[in-house]
Each structure stands twice: as C-alpha cells, then as structure tokens.
Short mmCIF file of C-alpha atoms in Angstrom, two decimals:
data_model
loop_
_atom_site.label_atom_id
_atom_site.label_comp_id
_atom_site.label_asym_id
_atom_site.label_seq_id
_atom_site.Cartn_x
_atom_site.Cartn_y
_atom_site.Cartn_z
CA MET A 1 70.68 42.85 -111.90
CA ASN A 2 68.19 44.74 -110.59
CA VAL A 3 65.83 42.73 -108.04
CA PRO A 4 62.26 44.06 -106.92
CA VAL A 5 61.83 46.69 -103.90
CA LEU A 6 59.28 43.94 -102.72
CA LEU A 7 61.96 40.72 -102.96
CA ILE A 8 64.30 42.75 -100.32
CA PRO A 9 64.42 40.80 -97.73
CA GLU A 10 64.98 43.83 -94.92
CA ASN A 11 61.22 44.69 -96.72
CA PHE A 12 59.98 40.81 -96.02
CA ILE A 13 60.52 42.01 -92.43
CA ASP A 14 59.84 45.17 -92.35
CA ARG A 15 56.13 44.64 -93.56
CA ASP A 16 55.66 41.09 -91.35
CA ALA A 17 56.96 44.20 -88.69
CA ARG A 18 53.76 46.75 -90.26
CA SER A 19 50.73 43.31 -90.53
CA ASP A 20 51.88 42.21 -87.07
CA ARG A 21 51.07 46.17 -85.21
CA LEU A 22 48.59 45.93 -87.47
CA VAL A 23 47.21 43.12 -85.78
CA ALA A 24 47.87 43.97 -82.48
CA THR A 25 46.48 47.27 -82.28
CA ALA A 26 43.07 45.33 -83.70
CA VAL A 27 43.26 43.35 -81.25
CA PHE A 28 43.29 46.12 -78.64
CA ALA A 29 40.93 48.16 -80.47
CA LEU A 30 38.34 44.31 -79.79
CA LEU A 31 39.17 44.06 -75.92
CA ALA A 32 39.04 48.35 -75.02
CA VAL A 33 35.86 48.25 -77.01
CA ALA A 34 34.96 44.50 -75.22
CA SER A 35 35.58 46.31 -72.00
CA LEU A 36 33.79 49.11 -71.78
CA LEU A 37 30.66 47.21 -72.49
CA PRO A 38 29.73 46.24 -68.89
CA THR A 39 29.89 49.58 -68.28
CA LEU A 40 27.86 50.89 -70.68
CA LEU A 41 24.80 47.54 -70.36
CA THR A 42 25.13 47.29 -66.82
CA PRO A 43 22.85 50.35 -64.81
CA ILE A 44 24.40 49.59 -61.38
CA PRO A 45 27.18 48.21 -62.01
CA ALA A 46 27.24 44.96 -59.13
CA MET A 47 30.25 46.52 -57.48
CA VAL A 48 30.21 47.19 -53.73
CA ASP A 49 31.34 49.80 -52.65
CA TYR A 50 29.30 52.23 -55.49
CA LEU A 51 26.87 51.47 -54.28
CA ASN A 52 26.62 53.10 -51.23
CA HIS A 53 28.83 56.34 -53.79
CA LEU A 54 25.27 56.44 -55.53
CA ALA A 55 23.46 56.29 -52.33
CA ARG A 56 25.92 59.41 -51.50
CA MET A 57 25.20 61.12 -55.27
CA TYR A 58 21.54 60.80 -54.42
CA LEU A 59 21.90 62.66 -50.93
CA LEU A 60 24.68 65.83 -52.35
CA SER A 61 22.43 65.76 -55.44
CA GLN A 62 18.79 66.83 -53.27
CA MET A 63 20.18 68.72 -50.82
CA ASN A 64 18.84 71.78 -50.55
CA THR A 65 15.25 70.59 -52.06
CA ILE A 66 12.39 69.56 -50.96
CA ASN A 67 13.18 65.86 -52.10
CA ALA A 68 16.19 65.67 -49.44
CA ASN A 69 16.78 63.24 -46.85
CA PRO A 70 15.98 64.65 -43.14
CA TYR A 71 18.56 62.75 -41.61
CA TYR A 72 21.42 63.38 -43.50
CA GLU A 73 23.54 66.99 -43.65
CA ALA A 74 26.15 69.05 -45.66
CA GLY A 75 29.56 68.82 -44.31
CA TRP A 76 31.71 70.48 -47.12
CA ALA A 77 35.33 71.48 -45.33
CA PHE A 78 38.68 70.51 -47.94
CA TYR A 79 38.69 66.76 -47.89
CA PRO A 80 41.16 65.18 -50.39
CA ASN A 81 39.20 62.48 -51.66
CA LEU A 82 36.34 64.51 -53.06
CA ALA A 83 36.24 63.14 -56.80
CA MET A 84 32.81 62.69 -57.89
CA ASP A 85 31.09 64.93 -54.89
CA LEU A 86 32.67 67.15 -56.84
CA VAL A 87 31.06 66.71 -59.82
CA VAL A 88 28.41 64.32 -60.04
CA PRO A 89 25.82 66.27 -58.15
CA PRO A 90 25.89 68.80 -60.57
CA MET A 91 25.00 65.74 -63.43
CA ALA A 92 22.89 64.38 -61.68
CA ARG A 93 19.88 67.18 -61.98
CA LEU A 94 20.39 67.59 -65.12
CA ILE A 95 20.34 63.56 -66.31
CA GLY A 96 20.05 61.68 -62.38
CA ALA A 97 21.97 60.02 -59.89
CA GLU A 98 22.17 56.53 -61.38
CA SER A 99 23.71 57.94 -65.38
CA ALA A 100 25.43 60.86 -64.44
CA THR A 101 27.08 57.63 -61.73
CA ARG A 102 27.53 55.72 -64.40
CA LEU A 103 29.16 58.27 -66.63
CA PHE A 104 31.79 59.18 -64.29
CA PHE A 105 32.68 55.73 -63.28
CA LEU A 106 32.75 55.52 -67.49
CA PHE A 107 34.83 58.13 -68.00
CA SER A 108 37.44 56.54 -64.92
CA GLN A 109 38.02 53.01 -66.63
CA LEU A 110 38.72 55.36 -70.07
CA LEU A 111 41.01 57.95 -67.44
CA ILE A 112 43.37 54.71 -66.74
CA ILE A 113 43.68 53.38 -70.14
CA SER A 114 44.20 57.33 -72.57
CA GLY A 115 46.98 58.22 -69.22
CA ALA A 116 48.61 54.21 -69.36
CA LEU A 117 49.01 55.42 -73.52
CA ALA A 118 50.30 58.48 -73.03
CA LEU A 119 52.79 57.92 -70.04
CA GLU A 120 53.87 55.38 -72.63
CA TRP A 121 53.52 57.86 -75.62
CA VAL A 122 56.21 60.28 -73.40
CA VAL A 123 58.42 58.12 -72.59
CA LYS A 124 58.64 55.69 -75.79
CA ARG A 125 57.20 57.82 -78.51
CA ARG A 126 55.39 55.22 -79.65
CA VAL A 127 52.64 53.27 -77.68
CA HIS A 128 52.81 49.62 -76.96
CA LEU A 129 52.50 47.47 -73.92
CA ALA A 130 50.89 50.07 -72.04
CA GLY A 131 47.47 49.63 -73.50
CA PHE A 132 47.23 46.19 -72.91
CA ALA A 133 48.32 46.36 -69.00
CA ALA A 134 45.41 48.61 -68.56
CA LEU A 135 42.76 46.47 -70.17
CA LEU A 136 44.21 44.07 -66.90
CA PHE A 137 43.73 45.55 -65.16
CA LEU A 138 41.08 47.79 -65.52
CA TYR A 139 38.81 44.96 -64.13
CA CYS A 140 41.92 44.14 -60.84
CA LEU A 141 40.00 44.10 -57.55
CA PRO A 142 40.96 47.63 -55.98
CA PHE A 143 38.21 48.96 -59.21
CA THR A 144 35.57 46.63 -58.78
CA TRP A 145 35.26 46.34 -54.99
CA GLY A 146 34.57 50.11 -56.12
CA PHE A 147 37.13 52.56 -55.01
CA VAL A 148 35.36 54.71 -57.93
CA ASN A 149 37.11 57.80 -56.98
CA PHE A 150 40.66 56.25 -55.83
CA GLU A 151 40.55 55.12 -60.07
CA CYS A 152 39.73 58.53 -61.38
CA ALA A 153 42.82 59.70 -59.19
CA LEU A 154 44.92 57.82 -60.61
CA GLY A 155 43.62 58.20 -63.95
CA ILE A 156 44.49 61.49 -63.62
CA ALA A 157 47.93 61.13 -62.14
CA LEU A 158 48.92 58.83 -65.22
CA TRP A 159 48.44 61.77 -66.70
CA GLY A 160 50.06 63.75 -64.58
CA ILE A 161 53.39 62.05 -65.20
CA ALA A 162 53.41 61.81 -68.25
CA ALA A 163 52.57 65.48 -68.78
CA TYR A 164 55.31 66.10 -66.29
CA LEU A 165 57.85 64.02 -68.01
CA PHE A 166 57.03 65.78 -70.79
CA ALA A 167 58.55 68.67 -69.39
CA ALA A 168 60.86 67.27 -67.36
CA GLU A 169 63.71 68.87 -69.27
CA GLN A 170 62.27 72.40 -69.63
CA PRO A 171 62.62 75.11 -67.30
CA THR A 172 61.82 75.50 -63.58
CA PRO A 173 58.61 78.12 -63.90
CA VAL A 174 57.53 75.51 -66.69
CA ARG A 175 57.57 72.68 -64.34
CA PHE A 176 56.55 73.64 -60.75
CA VAL A 177 53.44 74.91 -63.46
CA VAL A 178 52.84 71.63 -64.61
CA ASN A 179 53.13 70.27 -61.93
CA THR A 180 50.82 72.75 -59.44
CA ALA A 181 47.99 72.18 -61.61
CA PHE A 182 48.52 68.20 -61.23
CA VAL A 183 49.32 68.18 -57.57
CA VAL A 184 45.73 70.36 -56.56
CA VAL A 185 43.21 68.34 -59.09
CA LEU A 186 44.63 64.66 -57.44
CA PHE A 187 44.87 66.58 -53.97
CA THR A 188 40.71 67.59 -54.31
CA ALA A 189 39.74 64.11 -56.15
CA HIS A 190 41.64 61.38 -53.99
CA PHE A 191 45.13 61.85 -52.16
CA PHE A 192 46.02 57.86 -51.90
CA SER A 193 46.54 58.80 -55.73
CA LEU A 194 48.49 62.17 -55.24
CA GLY A 195 50.70 60.19 -53.55
CA ILE A 196 50.90 57.53 -56.22
CA TYR A 197 51.96 60.40 -58.49
CA GLY A 198 54.72 61.98 -56.31
CA ALA A 199 56.03 58.54 -55.30
CA THR A 200 56.62 58.22 -59.13
CA LEU A 201 58.59 61.37 -60.30
CA GLY A 202 60.09 61.06 -56.69
CA PHE A 203 61.85 57.83 -57.91
CA TYR A 204 62.25 59.41 -61.69
CA GLU A 205 63.97 62.10 -60.54
CA SER A 206 65.68 60.20 -58.09
CA TRP A 207 67.32 57.86 -61.13
CA ARG A 208 67.41 60.89 -63.11
CA THR A 209 70.31 62.43 -60.45
CA PHE A 210 72.25 58.76 -59.86
CA ASN A 211 72.55 58.66 -63.69
CA ARG A 212 73.72 62.16 -64.75
CA LYS A 213 75.73 62.38 -61.96
CA LEU A 214 73.39 66.03 -61.44
CA PRO A 215 74.93 68.01 -58.31
CA TYR A 216 73.50 67.39 -54.59
CA ARG A 217 71.96 70.80 -54.95
CA ASP A 218 70.27 70.68 -58.29
CA ALA A 219 68.63 67.13 -57.40
CA ALA A 220 67.49 68.38 -53.70
CA LEU A 221 65.87 72.06 -56.28
CA ARG A 222 63.97 69.75 -58.43
CA LEU A 223 62.88 67.86 -55.37
CA VAL A 224 61.36 70.83 -53.24
CA THR A 225 59.59 71.74 -56.53
CA LEU A 226 57.40 68.63 -56.65
CA ALA A 227 57.05 68.64 -53.10
CA ILE A 228 55.75 73.05 -52.21
CA PRO A 229 52.77 72.16 -53.62
CA ALA A 230 51.02 69.70 -51.71
CA LEU A 231 52.76 71.21 -48.16
CA ALA A 232 51.19 74.12 -49.31
CA LEU A 233 47.70 72.70 -49.59
CA LEU A 234 48.15 70.94 -46.37
CA VAL A 235 48.85 73.44 -44.85
CA VAL A 236 45.56 75.15 -46.84
CA MET A 237 43.46 71.78 -45.39
CA ARG A 238 44.78 72.27 -41.80
CA LEU A 239 43.75 75.59 -41.60
CA THR A 240 40.16 75.09 -43.19
CA ALA A 241 39.31 72.25 -40.74
CA GLY A 242 40.36 70.08 -43.45
CA SER A 243 41.08 66.06 -43.46
CA VAL A 244 42.64 63.11 -44.08
CA GLY A 245 40.27 60.91 -43.39
CA ARG A 246 39.66 59.35 -39.76
CA GLU A 247 42.75 58.30 -37.60
CA GLY A 248 44.00 54.83 -38.04
CA THR A 249 46.56 53.29 -39.01
CA PHE A 250 47.53 49.32 -38.25
CA TRP A 251 50.06 47.35 -40.28
CA TYR A 252 50.12 43.73 -40.18
CA PHE A 253 51.95 41.70 -43.44
CA ASP A 254 49.39 38.61 -43.18
CA TYR A 255 48.70 38.91 -46.98
CA LYS A 256 51.12 41.45 -48.08
CA LEU A 257 52.66 38.01 -50.07
CA LEU A 258 48.79 37.28 -51.42
CA TRP A 259 47.97 40.15 -52.97
CA PRO A 260 49.98 40.14 -55.85
CA PHE A 261 47.98 36.75 -56.87
CA TYR A 262 44.38 37.73 -56.20
CA ILE A 263 44.68 41.51 -57.67
CA MET A 264 43.82 40.10 -60.84
CA SER A 265 39.87 40.21 -60.19
CA GLY A 266 37.04 41.20 -57.42
CA TYR A 267 34.71 38.22 -58.12
CA SER A 268 37.17 35.00 -58.56
CA MET A 269 40.07 33.76 -56.33
CA ALA A 270 40.31 31.42 -58.72
CA VAL A 271 40.03 33.05 -61.81
CA SER A 272 42.82 35.92 -60.08
CA GLY A 273 45.19 33.63 -59.05
CA ALA A 274 45.09 31.55 -63.05
CA SER A 275 45.33 35.22 -64.76
CA ALA A 276 48.04 35.69 -62.20
CA LEU A 277 50.27 32.43 -63.05
CA VAL A 278 49.44 33.04 -66.06
CA LEU A 279 50.81 36.35 -66.69
CA MET A 280 53.76 36.03 -64.40
CA ALA A 281 54.91 33.03 -66.26
CA ALA A 282 54.82 35.02 -69.25
CA LEU A 283 56.67 37.49 -67.63
CA TYR A 284 59.72 35.20 -66.71
CA VAL A 285 60.02 33.60 -69.74
CA ALA A 286 59.84 36.92 -71.87
CA ALA A 287 62.17 38.44 -69.63
CA ARG A 288 64.59 34.98 -69.50
CA CYS A 289 65.24 34.80 -73.45
CA GLY A 290 65.78 38.71 -73.09
CA MET A 291 62.89 39.55 -75.31
CA LEU A 292 61.48 42.01 -71.75
CA LYS A 293 63.85 44.38 -70.83
CA LEU A 294 63.14 47.26 -68.01
CA GLN A 295 64.88 50.30 -68.46
CA PRO A 296 66.89 51.96 -66.21
CA ALA A 297 64.39 54.41 -64.42
CA GLY A 298 62.48 51.58 -64.97
CA ILE A 299 64.29 49.36 -62.55
CA TRP A 300 64.20 52.22 -59.97
CA VAL A 301 60.58 52.82 -60.45
CA ALA A 302 60.12 49.17 -60.17
CA THR A 303 62.16 48.90 -56.62
CA GLY A 304 60.62 52.26 -55.35
CA PHE A 305 57.37 50.32 -56.37
CA ALA A 306 58.41 46.66 -54.33
CA LEU A 307 59.17 48.95 -51.18
CA LEU A 308 56.22 51.20 -51.02
CA TYR A 309 54.22 47.96 -51.42
CA LEU A 310 56.14 46.00 -48.78
CA THR A 311 56.23 49.37 -46.12
CA ILE A 312 52.69 50.75 -46.92
CA PRO A 313 50.46 50.08 -43.68
CA PRO A 314 47.14 48.03 -45.11
CA ARG A 315 44.89 50.55 -43.20
CA LEU A 316 45.74 54.15 -43.55
CA PHE A 317 44.68 56.84 -42.18
CA GLY A 318 41.42 54.89 -41.83
CA THR A 319 41.22 54.02 -45.76
CA ALA A 320 41.55 49.99 -45.68
CA PHE A 321 43.15 48.33 -47.73
CA ALA A 322 45.89 50.91 -48.68
CA ASP A 323 48.78 49.10 -49.76
CA ILE A 324 47.10 46.42 -52.93
CA ARG A 325 46.36 50.08 -54.69
CA VAL A 326 49.53 50.21 -55.54
CA LEU A 327 49.19 46.57 -56.99
CA PRO A 328 47.78 48.69 -60.21
CA ALA A 329 49.39 51.26 -59.78
CA ALA A 330 52.48 49.81 -60.42
CA ALA A 331 51.20 47.68 -63.37
CA LEU A 332 49.98 50.46 -65.36
CA ILE A 333 52.79 52.70 -64.66
CA LEU A 334 55.87 50.16 -65.18
CA PRO A 335 54.59 49.25 -68.80
CA ALA A 336 56.39 52.26 -70.22
CA PHE A 337 59.48 51.84 -69.17
CA CYS A 338 59.30 48.45 -70.48
CA SER A 339 60.24 46.81 -74.22
CA LEU A 340 59.30 43.68 -76.12
CA SER A 341 60.79 41.90 -78.50
CA LEU A 342 59.33 38.86 -80.22
CA PRO A 343 61.38 37.44 -82.34
CA ASN A 344 58.57 36.66 -84.76
CA ARG A 345 54.66 36.44 -85.83
CA ARG A 346 54.29 32.62 -83.72
CA TRP A 347 55.51 34.82 -81.06
CA THR A 348 53.50 37.36 -81.67
CA MET A 349 50.28 35.87 -81.13
CA ALA A 350 51.10 33.91 -78.18
CA ALA A 351 51.90 36.78 -76.57
CA LEU A 352 48.39 38.38 -77.89
CA ALA A 353 46.77 35.19 -76.99
CA ILE A 354 48.02 35.09 -73.53
CA VAL A 355 46.83 38.94 -72.78
CA GLY A 356 43.56 38.67 -75.10
CA SER A 357 42.57 34.75 -72.97
CA ILE A 358 42.83 36.58 -69.16
CA THR A 359 41.37 39.58 -70.07
CA LEU A 360 38.52 37.99 -71.60
CA ALA A 361 38.51 36.01 -68.50
CA ASN A 362 38.16 37.86 -66.29
CA LEU A 363 35.95 40.05 -68.50
CA ALA A 364 33.15 37.11 -68.50
CA VAL A 365 33.15 36.78 -65.01
CA VAL A 366 32.37 40.97 -64.48
CA LEU A 367 29.07 39.66 -67.13
CA VAL A 368 28.19 37.65 -65.32
CA VAL A 369 28.40 38.59 -62.52
CA TRP A 370 26.89 41.96 -63.11
CA GLN A 371 23.92 40.93 -64.95
CA SER A 372 23.27 38.80 -62.19
CA TYR A 373 22.93 41.53 -60.17
CA ARG A 374 20.13 43.42 -62.31
CA ALA A 375 16.82 41.30 -61.28
CA ASP A 376 18.85 41.74 -57.34
CA TYR A 377 18.82 45.22 -57.47
CA SER A 378 15.25 45.83 -59.25
CA ALA A 379 14.46 43.84 -56.32
CA PHE A 380 15.66 45.99 -54.04
CA ILE A 381 14.07 49.16 -55.83
CA HIS A 382 10.99 47.26 -55.95
CA SER A 383 10.57 46.57 -51.61
CA PHE A 384 11.41 50.26 -51.32
CA GLN A 385 8.29 51.02 -52.04
CA LYS A 386 7.25 48.79 -48.91
CA ILE A 387 9.17 50.57 -46.44
CA ASP A 388 7.40 53.85 -44.75
CA ARG A 389 8.98 57.24 -45.95
CA GLY A 390 11.09 57.80 -42.97
CA SER A 391 11.87 55.22 -41.51
CA LYS A 392 15.40 53.62 -39.79
CA ILE A 393 17.00 51.10 -41.77
CA LEU A 394 19.24 48.03 -39.96
CA ILE A 395 21.21 45.80 -42.58
CA GLY A 396 21.81 42.19 -41.51
CA THR A 397 23.28 39.08 -42.84
CA SER A 398 22.54 35.67 -42.29
CA GLY A 399 26.70 34.65 -42.59
CA GLU A 400 29.17 36.05 -40.39
CA GLY A 401 28.96 39.66 -41.70
CA ASP A 402 32.77 38.64 -42.90
CA ASP A 403 33.96 42.10 -44.62
CA PRO A 404 35.55 41.15 -47.32
CA PRO A 405 33.20 37.37 -47.84
CA PHE A 406 36.76 36.23 -49.65
CA LYS A 407 34.20 32.56 -49.10
CA ASP A 408 32.78 33.65 -51.84
CA LEU A 409 33.27 36.90 -53.41
CA THR A 410 30.52 37.61 -56.13
CA GLN A 411 28.07 38.16 -52.80
CA TYR A 412 29.49 40.80 -51.88
CA PRO A 413 28.20 43.58 -54.07
CA MET A 414 25.05 42.90 -52.69
CA TYR A 415 26.27 44.71 -49.09
CA TYR A 416 25.23 48.23 -49.31
CA ALA A 417 22.33 48.14 -52.22
CA PRO A 418 20.27 48.74 -48.95
CA THR A 419 22.14 51.98 -48.61
CA LEU A 420 19.63 53.47 -52.04
CA ALA A 421 16.42 53.31 -49.28
CA VAL A 422 17.78 57.10 -48.48
CA HIS A 423 16.87 57.76 -51.85
CA TYR A 424 13.83 55.78 -53.06
CA ALA A 425 12.19 56.09 -49.16
CA ASN A 426 14.32 59.42 -47.95
CA ALA A 427 15.34 56.58 -45.41
CA PHE A 428 17.86 56.43 -42.75
CA VAL A 429 20.70 53.65 -43.37
CA PRO A 430 23.71 54.17 -40.90
CA ASN A 431 25.94 52.23 -43.63
CA VAL A 432 25.95 55.09 -46.17
CA PHE A 433 29.35 56.55 -45.83
CA THR A 434 29.68 59.29 -43.99
CA GLU A 435 32.92 59.69 -42.48
CA ALA A 436 34.46 63.21 -41.45
CA GLY A 437 37.73 63.44 -43.69
CA LYS A 438 36.60 61.39 -46.92
CA GLN A 439 32.87 62.55 -47.81
CA PRO A 440 30.76 65.71 -47.30
CA VAL A 441 27.49 64.08 -45.78
CA GLN A 442 27.12 63.23 -42.40
CA ALA A 443 24.62 62.27 -40.21
CA ARG A 444 22.25 64.73 -38.90
CA THR A 445 23.03 65.10 -34.61
CA GLU A 446 19.57 63.05 -33.66
CA VAL A 447 20.86 59.52 -35.31
CA ARG A 448 24.35 60.05 -35.86
CA ARG A 449 25.00 57.72 -32.57
CA LEU A 450 24.05 55.37 -35.37
CA ALA A 451 26.21 55.84 -38.21
CA ILE A 452 28.94 53.94 -39.12
CA PRO A 453 30.19 55.24 -41.93
CA TYR A 454 32.42 52.37 -42.67
CA GLY A 455 30.23 49.31 -40.98
CA GLY A 456 29.08 45.67 -43.07
CA PRO A 457 25.97 44.24 -42.20
CA VAL A 458 25.25 43.12 -38.47
CA PRO A 459 24.98 39.26 -37.91
CA ILE A 460 21.87 38.14 -37.68
CA ARG A 461 23.49 35.76 -35.69
CA LEU A 462 24.11 38.65 -32.65
CA LEU A 463 21.34 40.69 -33.29
CA SER A 464 19.33 37.53 -32.12
CA ALA A 465 22.04 37.68 -28.98
CA ILE A 466 21.11 41.30 -28.64
CA ALA A 467 17.11 41.00 -28.65
CA ALA A 468 17.10 38.05 -26.32
CA GLY A 469 19.52 39.55 -23.76
CA GLN A 470 21.96 36.87 -23.89
CA MET A 471 24.58 39.86 -24.75
CA THR A 472 25.17 42.86 -25.25
CA ALA A 473 26.49 45.29 -27.87
CA SER A 474 30.81 46.03 -27.44
CA ASP A 475 31.30 50.48 -26.80
CA ASP A 476 32.06 50.70 -31.02
CA ALA A 477 28.70 49.56 -31.34
CA ASP A 478 26.40 51.81 -30.36
CA PHE A 479 24.49 51.54 -33.18
CA ILE A 480 22.74 47.55 -32.43
CA ARG A 481 22.64 48.50 -28.82
CA THR A 482 18.57 48.95 -28.54
CA TRP A 483 18.14 47.46 -32.87
CA TYR A 484 14.60 46.21 -31.84
CA ARG A 485 14.04 49.87 -30.57
CA ASP A 486 15.70 52.05 -32.56
CA TYR A 487 15.40 50.11 -36.29
CA ASP A 488 11.88 50.19 -38.44
CA TYR A 489 12.70 48.28 -41.05
CA LEU A 490 15.73 44.93 -41.14
CA TYR A 491 17.01 44.05 -44.67
CA LEU A 492 18.82 40.56 -44.16
CA LEU A 493 21.06 39.58 -46.63
CA GLY A 494 21.38 35.94 -47.89
CA THR A 495 20.11 33.36 -49.53
CA GLY A 496 17.20 30.44 -47.99
CA VAL A 497 16.76 32.76 -44.98
CA VAL A 498 13.73 31.75 -42.55
CA ASN A 499 12.63 33.68 -39.97
CA PRO A 500 15.16 34.04 -37.30
CA LEU A 501 12.44 36.12 -35.61
CA PRO A 502 9.27 35.69 -35.49
CA ASN A 503 7.47 37.66 -32.52
CA MET A 504 9.65 40.33 -33.49
CA LEU A 505 10.17 40.76 -37.19
CA LYS A 506 7.38 40.25 -39.82
CA GLU A 507 7.90 39.48 -43.31
CA LEU A 508 7.52 41.82 -45.79
CA ASP A 509 9.41 41.10 -49.07
CA ARG A 510 11.61 38.30 -50.18
CA SER A 511 14.37 38.03 -53.68
CA GLY A 512 17.06 35.26 -53.88
CA ARG A 513 20.34 37.47 -52.25
CA PHE A 514 17.43 38.95 -48.95
CA VAL A 515 14.92 39.37 -46.92
CA LEU A 516 13.19 42.43 -46.14
CA TYR A 517 11.15 42.43 -42.45
CA LYS A 518 8.99 45.14 -40.92
CA ILE A 519 10.66 44.82 -36.80
CA ARG A 520 8.03 44.90 -34.02
CA ARG A 521 9.27 47.24 -31.96
CA ALA A 522 9.70 46.56 -28.67
CA PRO A 523 9.16 48.84 -26.08
#
C-alpha cells in the first residue's frame, strides 16, 4: 500500500523542524529590530563615556576652523585606539557631530550582530545560536558604559576571526594577507580588540595543532605568521612616537567572581544578576541533559578565555575595566563552537522565551534610562547659553564621586554631560578625554595642568574643604588645588542640591540632576 508522502513520520518531523526554525528566525528578527530602536530613537544615548567621546568629536571636527575651541589642539600619532577619531569627524562636517557619532554607534552594534552571525556560519555553515547571544549582550556593561571604540573594533574582530577560519586551510600567503588586513584595521581601531582577535586565533591554532598532531615546526610557522603583522605595527608605533595608553597596570582579584553576574546590564545590577542567573541555569540544564555541547575547538577557546579573564589585570596600560571586556567577547565567540539540539517544540519555545525575556528586560531598562535622560541632556545644552564663551568649567558632585556609582548606576550617564560645553560654549572642561596614547586631542600648554583625562566629578565636600583652607589637594589632584581661582563655573551633579558655598557660588540654572553655578573668583 502506498502511503502519501505527507503522512510519512519523517516528514512530520521535518515540517516541525522547519516550523521551529521559522519561528526562531521570526523571533530573532523582531528582537533585533527592537534592540536597535533605542539607538534609532535617542539623539544622545545615555552612556557615561559616550558624552565624552561626543565632545571630542566636536573638537576634532572643528579643528582648524573659525569655530575651533581655543583650549584644545590636535595631537595625532600612531595610537591603537582611533576607530571613531578617524571615521566620525569627516562625517560630522557633513551631517553634524551628534548624528555622525550616533551613526557610528549604530554601525558598531550592527558589526557585533553580523560578526557573530558570520563567525557561526563559517564554523557550522549555518546560523543558530550566535545571533541570539549577540542580542543578549548588545547592551552589556562595557557597551552601555560607552566603550564605543572597543565595541566597534570587537565587531570587526568577529569578522576577522570568521575570515581567518574561512581561510584556515588555504596556503600561507592567503592566510597572511587576510590576517594582515584585519590586524592593521584592528590595531588602528582598538588595541584590546586586536588582543581578543589574536588570542582567539591562537587558541584555535593550538587546538588544530593538537588535534591533527602537526609537527611543531608547522605549528610554529602558523603562529609566527599570525604574529608578524602585529609585531611590525608595534615597531612602527614606537618609531613614530605612538604609544598604547599611559603607564599604569594594576592587578586585583576583588571583583573577578562578581563581574560575570553584573556584566549583562550597565544600569541595573539587579536586572543583570537575575538575567545572568537565569541564563546560567538554562545553560547548565541544557548541558546536563546533553542538549548543549561544545565542540573540541570550542573547549580550547573557552579554556583560553577563562584563563585570560583570570589573569588579565583590571587596569591595563591605564585602561580601566580591561578584564570585563573579555566576558562579552567570549559570549559572542563561543556560540559559534556550540551545538544545541532540543528534543521537541516545547523545549524550543521555552528556550526562545528565556532568551526573549532576558533580552527584552534589559532592553526595557535601556529604554527607560535613555528616555529619562533626554530632558536632562536638553537642559544641559540650554544651560550652556548662560555660560560666557571661552570659560573654564569644573564638574562637581553632591555625592562622593564614586566611579562607577554602584549604588545607583542610572546616575552614571550624567558624569560627563558638562563636557559638551567644549562645543556649545567653547569652554575648557578638565575631564575631556585627552590622554596621550589614546586620543588625538590634547589640552593646550596654558591649561594642561588642569586637565584630568580620566577623572570623574569632584565631591563638593572636598571642594568646600579646599575653599575654606581646611585641606589641600593631593599631588595628583593639582587641577582643584586653587579651583576657586582657576574656574569660572561649577556644574554640581546630583538631585535636591542646596548651594553649599553661597558666598562663593551664584546659582544660574537648575535641573533635576544638576545645578549650574557662577564662581565668584577669589583674588
């Protein structure tokens, strides 16, 4: 008896599998569109470092024009941290710095998503998990704190890893050309992302050598081929007076065990912790039941990332939070080496529900925070009109100036908002990112002693004590030693602020999160 093709059990299974794939694809597409909405709808994303980067983009785009800020000058050198500094200013001259910077950030997000998909396709010849992982971590802590160059370069690194693995079995010249092209781009964009790229390929090549029992000579040749372009660029950088940030590498273990629980969100430790626990529990159940498996190459890469995270110092070459950047990199790369086989539709829907819930919960926090800051940033821009052009501005806080403010991370995006005065009032703000070895902008000689390229707002408690002669600033805080004579205005961040020095400070403007004071300069 002939059974209709549609009634064969295998065909029911195939149809169910195709249906599940269509549902997963639709869910991914909807989540991807939703994940990009905050960037598309918000003129200035509420990310702490983003405001400072935007201020620098204004400075660079106006260099050598009649609108150039008198307190800053260009200081170009072969720095390995120039992604947006090279791309955004030319665009800013056409569409404005605010739009150009936001477009760069959107492009970085697209690089993260597409790079994760490309890497998974190269490894598996299909896309399955990496896209969802990219959406889960699209607003993770390093990205929502405004590490924009790192995010862009990490997206490029994902594409670079995919390209190298695609050419892994090609002749040496082909691999060398592919590797060199991405090393040059990554070296220029962000040095740490180059390290992620090199480490991943090093772990992969180590597995390949072990798995195929290759002669040590062949393995060494492949590793040398990987390293030559980066070493050559380091030599060129040294010969051209470039550098990798400033000196300063500190290692401490205090938060190593906590960061995996706080990495999911840059605004809410509660949401981040809950998301991480749910995700870890789901992964544990899937692995314990044999549904989630890591390929042999993935085991080597995962082990390498774990060791890298444990050994890398939190501050590397003056760059803070270096170790936590390993976590999103691992989360974006490892899914390419994982396989997930769910037994039936119920499991598939449960998995999609978990991923969707975590993504949407984090996205809701981002939308609430970003939208709440629109009025505050508009108030800041309006307040700049009350500042005399060419003034010097100090940033203070009614709190203790914790950096970051873990008690309330939603206050963090306010820290560098006053730096936009470098554009709107041609002012000097000491906190603008002007660190040699990272940014191609420097404070001019006459104000350089006041510049603190990586400092946060100063507690008003400290400023009041200095003004009253009750204490003096430490050697590393020379910029506030005589603040009452050096600066013209004070932005005091915080809510419900009362004038702490009525004889010295005159209130000019007030908003929900800041007060602008005119400093009555002491002789």
